[in-house]
Coordinates of C-alpha atoms and ligand atoms in Angstrom, one line a residue:
M1 CA 8.9 26.7 12.0
S2 CA 10.0 24.9 8.8
G3 CA 13.3 23.7 7.3
D4 CA 14.4 23.6 3.7
N5 CA 14.0 19.9 2.7
E6 CA 11.6 19.4 -0.2
F7 CA 11.3 15.6 0.3
V8 CA 11.4 13.9 3.7
V9 CA 11.4 10.1 4.3
V10 CA 10.3 9.2 7.9
A11 CA 11.0 5.7 9.1
N12 CA 11.5 4.1 12.5
R13 CA 15.2 3.4 11.6
L14 CA 17.6 5.6 9.8
P15 CA 19.5 3.7 7.0
V16 CA 22.7 3.6 9.1
D17 CA 24.4 1.2 11.6
A18 CA 26.6 2.4 14.4
I19 CA 30.1 1.1 14.7
V20 CA 31.6 1.7 18.2
D21 CA 35.4 1.6 18.3
E22 CA 37.6 0.5 21.3
H23 CA 37.8 4.1 22.6
G24 CA 34.0 4.4 22.7
G25 CA 33.9 6.6 19.5
T26 CA 31.0 6.0 17.1
T27 CA 31.0 6.0 13.3
W28 CA 28.1 5.4 11.1
T29 CA 28.0 3.2 8.0
E30 CA 25.1 3.0 5.6
S31 CA 23.0 -0.1 6.0
P32 CA 22.2 -1.6 2.7
G33 CA 18.5 -2.2 1.7
G34 CA 16.1 -2.0 -1.2
L35 CA 14.4 1.1 0.3
V36 CA 17.6 3.0 0.6
A37 CA 18.7 2.0 -2.9
A38 CA 15.3 3.1 -4.4
L39 CA 15.1 6.3 -2.5
S40 CA 18.7 7.6 -2.7
P41 CA 18.3 9.1 -6.2
V42 CA 15.0 10.7 -5.2
L43 CA 16.5 12.1 -2.1
S44 CA 19.4 13.7 -3.9
A45 CA 17.3 15.0 -6.9
R46 CA 14.7 16.6 -4.6
R47 CA 16.9 18.1 -1.9
G48 CA 15.7 15.5 0.6
C49 CA 16.5 14.0 4.0
W50 CA 15.6 11.0 6.1
V51 CA 14.2 11.3 9.6
G52 CA 14.5 8.3 12.0
W53 CA 16.1 6.6 15.0
P54 CA 19.8 5.8 14.6
G55 CA 19.5 2.5 16.3
L56 CA 21.5 3.2 19.6
I57 CA 19.7 4.0 22.8
D58 CA 20.0 7.7 23.8
A59 CA 22.2 8.5 20.8
A60 CA 21.5 11.9 19.5
P61 CA 24.1 12.7 16.9
A62 CA 23.8 16.0 14.9
P63 CA 22.4 15.6 11.4
F64 CA 25.0 14.1 9.0
H65 CA 25.4 12.7 5.5
T66 CA 25.8 8.9 5.0
D67 CA 28.5 7.4 2.7
S68 CA 26.2 7.8 -0.3
G69 CA 25.3 11.3 0.6
I70 CA 21.8 10.9 2.2
L71 CA 21.2 13.6 4.8
V72 CA 19.9 12.0 8.0
H73 CA 18.2 13.7 10.9
P74 CA 18.4 11.4 14.0
V75 CA 15.4 11.2 16.4
P76 CA 16.8 9.9 19.8
L77 CA 15.0 7.1 21.7
T78 CA 15.5 6.4 25.4
A79 CA 15.6 2.9 26.9
D80 CA 12.1 3.4 28.1
D81 CA 10.9 4.5 24.6
H82 CA 12.6 1.4 23.2
E83 CA 10.9 -0.9 25.6
R84 CA 7.4 0.5 25.5
F85 CA 7.1 2.1 22.0
Y86 CA 9.3 -0.3 20.0
E87 CA 9.4 -3.7 21.7
G88 CA 6.0 -3.1 23.4
F89 CA 3.4 -1.4 21.3
S90 CA 5.0 -1.8 17.8
N91 CA 6.2 -5.4 18.2
A92 CA 4.1 -7.1 20.9
T93 CA 0.8 -5.3 20.1
L94 CA 0.7 -4.2 16.4
W95 CA 3.0 -6.9 14.9
P96 CA 1.0 -9.9 16.1
L97 CA -2.3 -8.2 15.5
Y98 CA -1.4 -7.3 11.9
H99 CA -0.1 -10.8 11.3
D100 CA -3.5 -12.4 12.1
L101 CA -2.8 -13.2 15.8
I102 CA -0.1 -15.9 15.2
V103 CA 0.6 -15.1 18.8
T104 CA -1.7 -13.2 21.1
P105 CA -1.2 -9.4 21.0
T106 CA -0.7 -7.6 24.4
Y107 CA -2.6 -4.4 25.0
H108 CA -1.1 -2.0 27.6
R109 CA -2.2 1.5 28.1
D110 CA 1.3 2.7 28.9
W111 CA 2.8 1.2 25.7
W112 CA 0.1 3.1 23.8
Q113 CA 1.0 6.3 25.6
S114 CA 4.6 5.8 24.6
Y115 CA 3.6 5.1 21.0
R116 CA 1.7 8.4 20.9
D117 CA 4.6 10.3 22.5
V118 CA 7.2 8.9 20.1
N119 CA 5.0 9.4 17.0
Y120 CA 4.6 13.0 18.2
R121 CA 8.4 13.4 18.5
F122 CA 9.0 12.1 14.9
A123 CA 6.3 14.4 13.6
T124 CA 7.8 17.5 15.3
E125 CA 11.2 16.6 13.8
V126 CA 9.6 16.5 10.4
D127 CA 7.9 19.8 11.1
R128 CA 11.3 21.3 11.9
V129 CA 13.1 20.0 8.7
A130 CA 10.4 20.1 6.0
A131 CA 10.3 23.1 3.6
P132 CA 7.0 24.8 3.0
G133 CA 4.9 22.6 0.7
A134 CA 7.3 19.7 1.0
T135 CA 6.4 16.0 0.3
V136 CA 6.7 13.7 3.3
W137 CA 6.7 9.9 3.0
V138 CA 6.0 8.0 6.3
Q139 CA 7.0 4.3 6.4
D140 CA 5.4 1.5 8.3
Y141 CA 3.5 0.4 11.4
Q142 CA 5.6 2.1 14.0
L143 CA 4.6 5.5 12.8
Q144 CA 0.9 5.3 11.9
L145 CA 0.0 8.4 14.0
V146 CA 2.6 10.6 12.2
P147 CA 0.4 11.5 9.2
G148 CA -2.5 12.7 11.5
I149 CA -0.2 14.7 13.8
L150 CA 1.6 16.3 10.8
R151 CA -1.6 17.2 9.1
Q152 CA -2.5 19.3 12.2
L153 CA 1.0 20.8 12.5
R154 CA 1.6 21.4 8.8
P155 CA -1.4 21.6 6.5
D156 CA 0.9 22.7 3.7
L157 CA 2.6 19.3 3.4
T158 CA 1.8 16.5 1.0
I159 CA 1.9 13.3 3.1
G160 CA 2.2 9.7 2.0
F161 CA 2.1 6.6 4.2
F162 CA 3.3 3.1 3.3
L163 CA 2.6 0.0 5.4
H164 CA 5.3 -2.8 4.9
I165 CA 3.4 -5.4 6.8
P166 CA -0.1 -6.9 6.2
F167 CA -3.2 -5.0 7.1
P168 CA -5.6 -7.4 9.0
G169 CA -9.3 -7.9 8.4
P170 CA -11.5 -5.5 10.2
D171 CA -12.8 -8.1 12.7
L172 CA -9.3 -8.5 14.0
F173 CA -8.3 -4.9 13.8
R174 CA -11.4 -3.9 15.9
Q175 CA -9.8 -5.6 18.9
L176 CA -7.4 -2.7 19.2
P177 CA -8.5 -0.5 22.1
W178 CA -7.1 2.6 20.2
R179 CA -8.5 1.7 16.8
E180 CA -10.1 5.0 16.1
E181 CA -7.0 7.0 16.9
V182 CA -4.9 4.7 14.5
V183 CA -7.4 5.1 11.7
R184 CA -7.5 8.9 12.2
G185 CA -3.7 9.0 12.2
L186 CA -3.5 7.1 8.9
L187 CA -6.2 9.3 7.3
G188 CA -4.0 12.3 7.9
A189 CA -2.1 11.2 4.8
D190 CA -3.0 12.1 1.2
L191 CA -2.1 8.6 0.0
I192 CA -2.0 5.4 2.0
G193 CA -0.1 2.6 0.3
F194 CA -0.3 -1.2 1.0
H195 CA 1.5 -4.1 -0.6
L196 CA -1.7 -5.9 -1.7
V197 CA -5.1 -5.1 -3.0
S198 CA -6.5 -7.4 -0.2
N199 CA -4.7 -5.2 2.5
A200 CA -6.2 -2.1 0.9
E201 CA -9.7 -3.8 0.9
N202 CA -9.3 -4.6 4.6
F203 CA -8.5 -1.0 5.3
L204 CA -11.5 0.3 3.3
S205 CA -13.9 -2.1 5.0
L206 CA -12.5 -1.1 8.4
V207 CA -13.1 2.6 7.8
Q208 CA -16.7 1.9 7.1
Q209 CA -17.0 0.2 10.5
V210 CA -14.8 2.4 12.7
S211 CA -15.3 6.1 13.3
G212 CA -13.8 8.1 16.1
P213 CA -15.6 10.4 18.5
K214 CA -14.8 13.3 16.2
G215 CA -15.4 11.2 13.1
S216 CA -12.5 10.2 10.9
H217 CA -14.2 10.4 7.5
T218 CA -17.5 11.1 5.9
G219 CA -19.6 8.9 3.5
Q220 CA -18.6 5.5 2.1
P221 CA -15.2 5.0 0.5
D222 CA -15.5 4.1 -3.2
S223 CA -14.3 0.7 -4.3
L224 CA -10.8 -0.1 -5.6
K225 CA -10.2 0.6 -9.3
V226 CA -7.2 -0.6 -11.4
T227 CA -5.6 2.2 -13.5
G228 CA -2.3 2.6 -15.4
S229 CA -0.4 0.4 -17.8
A230 CA 0.9 -3.1 -17.0
S231 CA 4.3 -1.9 -15.8
V232 CA 2.9 0.9 -13.6
R233 CA -0.5 -0.4 -12.6
T234 CA -2.1 0.9 -9.5
T235 CA -5.2 -0.1 -7.7
T236 CA -6.7 3.0 -6.0
A237 CA -9.8 4.0 -4.1
S238 CA -10.6 7.2 -2.3
I239 CA -12.0 8.2 1.1
T240 CA -13.3 11.6 2.1
A241 CA -11.6 12.5 5.5
S242 CA -13.7 14.4 8.0
D243 CA -12.0 17.7 7.0
G244 CA -13.1 17.2 3.4
R245 CA -9.8 16.1 2.0
E246 CA -9.7 13.1 -0.4
V247 CA -7.4 10.4 0.8
A248 CA -6.3 7.9 -1.8
V249 CA -5.8 4.2 -0.8
A250 CA -3.7 2.1 -3.1
A251 CA -1.7 -1.1 -3.5
Y252 CA 2.0 -1.1 -4.5
P253 CA 3.7 -4.5 -4.1
I254 CA 7.3 -3.8 -3.0
S255 CA 10.2 -5.5 -4.7
I256 CA 14.0 -5.7 -4.6
D257 CA 16.9 -3.9 -6.2
P258 CA 18.4 -6.8 -8.3
T259 CA 21.8 -5.1 -8.5
S260 CA 22.2 -5.0 -4.7
L261 CA 23.0 -8.7 -4.6
G262 CA 26.2 -8.3 -6.6
E263 CA 27.4 -10.3 -9.6
A264 CA 26.9 -14.1 -10.1
D265 CA 30.1 -16.0 -9.1
D266 CA 30.1 -19.6 -10.2
K267 CA 33.4 -20.4 -8.4
E268 CA 32.1 -19.2 -5.1
V269 CA 28.9 -21.1 -5.6
A270 CA 30.9 -24.3 -6.3
R271 CA 32.9 -23.6 -3.1
R272 CA 29.7 -23.3 -1.1
R273 CA 28.4 -26.6 -2.5
A274 CA 31.7 -28.3 -1.7
E275 CA 31.6 -27.0 1.9
L276 CA 28.2 -28.7 2.3
G277 CA 29.7 -32.0 1.0
N278 CA 28.4 -31.6 -2.6
P279 CA 24.9 -33.0 -1.8
E280 CA 22.5 -33.7 -4.7
C281 CA 20.0 -31.2 -3.3
I282 CA 20.4 -28.1 -1.1
L283 CA 17.3 -26.7 0.5
L284 CA 17.7 -23.1 1.9
G285 CA 15.8 -20.9 4.3
V286 CA 16.8 -17.3 5.0
D287 CA 14.7 -15.3 7.5
R288 CA 14.7 -12.9 10.4
L289 CA 14.2 -15.2 13.3
D290 CA 10.5 -14.3 13.7
Y291 CA 7.6 -16.6 14.7
T292 CA 5.7 -15.4 11.6
K293 CA 8.2 -16.9 9.3
G294 CA 7.3 -20.6 10.0
I295 CA 10.9 -21.8 10.4
L296 CA 10.1 -24.5 13.0
Q297 CA 7.3 -26.0 10.9
R298 CA 9.4 -26.2 7.8
L299 CA 12.1 -28.0 9.7
E300 CA 9.5 -30.4 11.1
A301 CA 8.2 -31.1 7.6
F302 CA 11.8 -31.8 6.5
E303 CA 12.2 -34.1 9.5
E304 CA 9.1 -36.1 8.6
L305 CA 10.3 -36.5 5.0
L306 CA 13.6 -37.9 6.3
E307 CA 11.8 -40.1 8.7
A308 CA 9.6 -41.5 6.1
G309 CA 12.5 -42.2 3.7
A310 CA 11.1 -39.8 1.1
L311 CA 14.3 -37.7 1.4
D312 CA 17.7 -39.4 1.9
P313 CA 20.0 -37.7 4.5
N314 CA 23.0 -38.8 2.4
E315 CA 21.7 -36.7 -0.6
V316 CA 20.0 -33.6 0.9
V317 CA 21.0 -30.8 3.3
F318 CA 18.9 -28.0 4.7
V319 CA 20.7 -24.7 5.3
Q320 CA 18.8 -22.3 7.6
V321 CA 20.2 -18.8 8.0
A322 CA 18.3 -16.9 10.7
T323 CA 19.1 -13.2 11.6
P324 CA 18.7 -12.5 15.3
S325 CA 15.7 -10.4 15.8
R326 CA 13.8 -8.7 18.7
E327 CA 15.4 -11.1 21.2
R328 CA 14.2 -9.4 24.3
I329 CA 10.6 -10.2 23.5
E330 CA 9.3 -13.5 25.0
H331 CA 7.7 -15.0 21.9
Y332 CA 10.9 -14.4 19.9
R333 CA 13.0 -16.2 22.5
T334 CA 10.6 -19.1 22.5
A335 CA 10.7 -19.2 18.7
R336 CA 14.5 -19.3 18.7
R337 CA 14.6 -22.1 21.4
Q338 CA 12.2 -24.2 19.4
V339 CA 14.1 -23.8 16.2
E340 CA 17.4 -24.6 17.8
E341 CA 15.9 -27.7 19.5
A342 CA 14.6 -28.9 16.2
V343 CA 18.0 -28.4 14.5
G344 CA 19.7 -30.4 17.3
R345 CA 17.1 -33.2 17.2
I346 CA 17.1 -33.6 13.4
N347 CA 20.9 -33.7 13.3
G348 CA 20.9 -36.1 16.3
R349 CA 18.6 -38.4 14.4
F350 CA 19.9 -38.2 10.8
A351 CA 23.4 -36.6 10.6
K352 CA 26.7 -38.5 10.4
I353 CA 30.0 -37.3 12.0
G354 CA 31.2 -34.3 9.9
R355 CA 28.0 -34.4 7.8
P356 CA 25.1 -32.4 9.5
V357 CA 21.8 -32.7 7.6
V358 CA 20.7 -29.2 8.9
H359 CA 23.2 -26.4 8.8
Y360 CA 22.0 -23.6 11.0
L361 CA 23.5 -20.0 11.2
H362 CA 22.1 -17.6 13.7
R363 CA 23.5 -14.4 12.3
S364 CA 23.2 -11.9 9.5
L365 CA 25.3 -12.6 6.4
P366 CA 26.8 -10.1 4.0
K367 CA 24.7 -9.7 0.9
R368 CA 27.4 -11.1 -1.4
L369 CA 27.6 -14.3 0.6
L370 CA 23.8 -14.5 0.7
R371 CA 23.8 -14.3 -3.0
H372 CA 26.2 -17.3 -3.2
Y373 CA 23.8 -19.4 -1.1
Y374 CA 20.8 -18.3 -3.1
Q375 CA 22.6 -19.3 -6.3
A376 CA 23.8 -22.6 -4.8
A377 CA 20.4 -23.6 -3.4
D378 CA 18.3 -26.0 -5.4
V379 CA 15.1 -25.4 -3.4
M380 CA 14.4 -22.1 -1.6
V381 CA 11.9 -22.6 1.3
V382 CA 9.9 -19.5 2.2
T383 CA 7.0 -20.6 4.4
P384 CA 5.7 -17.7 6.6
F385 CA 2.3 -18.0 8.2
K386 CA 1.8 -14.4 7.2
D387 CA 4.1 -11.9 5.5
G388 CA 3.5 -8.4 4.0
M389 CA 5.5 -9.3 0.9
N390 CA 8.7 -11.4 1.6
L391 CA 11.8 -10.1 -0.2
V392 CA 13.8 -13.2 0.3
A393 CA 11.6 -15.1 -2.2
K394 CA 12.2 -12.4 -4.8
E395 CA 15.9 -12.2 -4.1
Y396 CA 16.2 -16.0 -4.7
V397 CA 14.3 -15.7 -8.0
A398 CA 16.5 -12.8 -9.1
C399 CA 19.6 -14.9 -8.6
H400 CA 18.3 -17.6 -11.0
P401 CA 18.1 -15.9 -14.4
D402 CA 18.8 -19.3 -16.2
G403 CA 15.6 -20.8 -14.6
S404 CA 17.5 -23.2 -12.3
G405 CA 16.2 -24.0 -8.9
A406 CA 12.7 -24.1 -7.3
L407 CA 10.8 -21.9 -4.9
V408 CA 8.5 -23.4 -2.2
L409 CA 6.3 -20.5 -1.1
S410 CA 3.6 -20.0 1.4
E411 CA 0.3 -18.9 0.0
F412 CA 0.1 -16.4 2.9
A413 CA 3.2 -14.4 1.8
G414 CA 2.3 -11.3 -0.2
A415 CA 4.8 -12.5 -2.8
A416 CA 2.5 -15.4 -3.6
D417 CA 0.2 -12.8 -5.4
E418 CA 2.9 -12.3 -8.0
L419 CA 5.1 -15.5 -8.0
L420 CA 2.3 -17.7 -9.2
Q421 CA 4.6 -20.4 -10.6
A422 CA 6.1 -21.2 -7.2
N423 CA 5.4 -24.5 -5.4
L424 CA 2.7 -23.0 -3.2
C425 CA 1.9 -24.4 0.2
N426 CA -0.2 -23.9 3.3
P427 CA 2.3 -23.6 6.2
F428 CA -0.4 -24.4 8.8
D429 CA -0.7 -27.9 7.2
I430 CA 2.4 -30.0 7.6
E431 CA 1.2 -32.4 4.8
S432 CA 0.9 -29.4 2.4
L433 CA 4.5 -28.3 3.4
K434 CA 5.8 -31.9 2.8
R435 CA 4.0 -32.1 -0.5
A436 CA 5.4 -28.8 -1.8
L437 CA 9.0 -29.7 -0.7
L438 CA 8.8 -33.1 -2.4
Q439 CA 7.2 -31.7 -5.5
A440 CA 10.0 -29.2 -5.8
V441 CA 12.8 -31.8 -5.2
R442 CA 11.2 -34.4 -7.5
G443 CA 10.3 -31.8 -10.1
L444 CA 13.9 -30.8 -10.4
E445 CA 14.9 -34.5 -10.9
H446 CA 12.1 -35.6 -13.2
D447 CA 10.8 -32.6 -15.0
P448 CA 13.5 -30.0 -15.1
E449 CA 12.2 -28.3 -18.3
T450 CA 8.8 -27.4 -16.6
M451 CA 10.6 -26.2 -13.5
R452 CA 12.9 -24.1 -15.6
S453 CA 10.1 -22.4 -17.4
R454 CA 8.3 -21.7 -14.1
M455 CA 11.4 -20.1 -12.6
R456 CA 12.0 -18.0 -15.8
A457 CA 8.5 -16.6 -15.6
M458 CA 9.0 -15.6 -12.0
H459 CA 12.4 -14.1 -12.8
E460 CA 10.9 -11.9 -15.5
Q461 CA 8.2 -10.7 -13.0
V462 CA 10.8 -9.8 -10.4
L463 CA 13.0 -7.9 -12.8
T464 CA 10.2 -6.0 -14.4
F465 CA 8.6 -4.9 -11.1
D466 CA 11.7 -4.0 -9.1
V467 CA 11.9 -1.6 -6.2
D468 CA 12.4 1.4 -8.5
A469 CA 9.1 0.6 -10.2
W470 CA 7.5 0.4 -6.7
A471 CA 9.0 3.8 -5.6
N472 CA 8.2 5.5 -8.9
A473 CA 4.5 4.4 -8.9
S474 CA 4.1 5.4 -5.2
L475 CA 5.8 8.8 -5.6
R476 CA 4.0 9.5 -8.9
D477 CA 0.6 9.0 -7.2
L478 CA 1.7 11.1 -4.2
D479 CA 2.6 14.0 -6.6
E480 CA -0.8 13.4 -8.2
A481 CA -2.5 13.4 -4.8
R482 CA -1.0 16.9 -4.2
R483 CA -2.4 18.2 -7.4
Ligands
ADQ1 P1 11.0 -8.6 6.9 O1 10.0 -9.2 7.8 O2 12.3 -8.3 7.5 O3 10.5 -7.3 6.1 P2 11.7 -9.7 4.1 O4 10.8 -9.0 3.2 O5 11.9 -11.1 3.8 O6 11.2 -9.7 5.7 O7 13.1 -9.0 4.1 C1 14.2 -9.4 4.8 C2 15.5 -8.8 4.3 O8 16.5 -9.1 5.2 C3 15.8 -9.4 2.9 O9 16.4 -8.4 2.1 C4 16.9 -10.4 3.2 O10 17.9 -10.6 2.3 C5 17.5 -9.9 4.5 N1 17.9 -11.0 5.4 C6 17.2 -11.9 6.0 N2 17.9 -12.8 6.7 C7 19.2 -12.4 6.5 C8 20.5 -12.9 6.9 N3 20.6 -13.9 7.8 N4 21.6 -12.2 6.5 C9 21.5 -11.1 5.7 N5 20.3 -10.6 5.3 C10 19.2 -11.2 5.7 C11 9.3 -6.5 6.3 C12 8.0 -7.2 6.1 C13 8.0 -8.0 4.8 C14 8.2 -7.0 3.6 C15 9.4 -6.1 3.9 C16 9.6 -5.0 2.9 O11 7.7 -8.1 7.2 O12 6.8 -8.7 4.5 O13 8.5 -7.8 2.4 O14 9.4 -5.5 5.2 O15 8.4 -4.2 2.8

């Protein structure tokens, strides 16, 4: 059975959000995001579609076109799938394992069973809609078995896979009771993409150590080689799968769509600063509320600087915007409680009536408003313990074409591989966090020219390697893999 779509993107989520009206009717609006922006032109040029979960439990709308014309094929998930496949195996097993065990992963056989079932359902939907010889691009850790299942169902397809989160070292990955199945699932692809060369290296070392009962590959993978020009460089290696196919493994650092943030608006920026009491220095954090992002620790570092008198609460404010995320999972609830306690404590100690020193928003903001905050912020604070890339850091840099501002960035964010001129820090070390914060604040005061040239260099990097460059390089290599 096959459909007539020449290009199929498969992701856990469709690029749509449901709006339920007062009569219980549902309409769908397109959710903005770099991936959607980068893939829309490819989807329309190649007669493509997107397969994924629409985001509502048990919702199974018929295929439809989004506002910008993307054809979407919904895959329904039940409450049980959501609990065991999504919250369980994807976000309480794989997420902490792939983020270097910041919390302990939970291994449950029935979650794994659900992960396999749901991956099978996604793959059969792709089988139904993909034209003979179509190209399929599978996204992220929730769907690592889809390439292997599809390879069995549809040997005619060209299959790419991209992992948006880090890939851990083999010693960590080998904890996973179902490690052989996951490796075999990934090796069903023709091209496996990671953000960083170090992620690709971890995967290549792993496949040398792990082989399934049927064997997932033969021989040793070759080592990574850099090819291409400066603007479309790729680092690729190849593995021979057990069926004799060559599987390419490569690194493509994802980036942002700089136009998606809208135009600069100095009046709005002045308004945002005024709302905050026109402080001398605004520090900003913008994250999903996830324990990997290091929000609590950055607030504690800020608190210690206030306590020591290194920062003056009459002159600085910290704005932390945190999108609610995965709130039914215990570790996420704990992370939220700890952040909110810290905000309350710091304000209790250092704020004045009507002048909080930490402004905390637990919600998502429209991109336009986010842009105003990015523009208004003197110091952007991005301090994850581990992050595949971190688009927030790149969005901030993109909003400062004049070289204003400063970026404090964790050395464990993928973005640190490219944004070399940031004030880098080790988020596990509170002294390192404090040093980087102070260097950024004082650098802006005492050495603005150096800070400006550092921001300008990062701005050029982000604008040159945008999300289009990422998608083009990945899809070019996928086409190449097919040949
Ligand atoms: P995330 O972990 O979600 O992504 P990130 O890369 O920072 O992390 O992307 C977050 C996105 O959400 C950004 O575009 C940001 O603007 C937006 N966002 C965050 N908080 C927001 C808020 N309060 N209101 C509105 N928008 C908000 C995963 C991986 C990353 C990887 C990306 C892309 O964990 O490492 O960079 O995928 O591959």
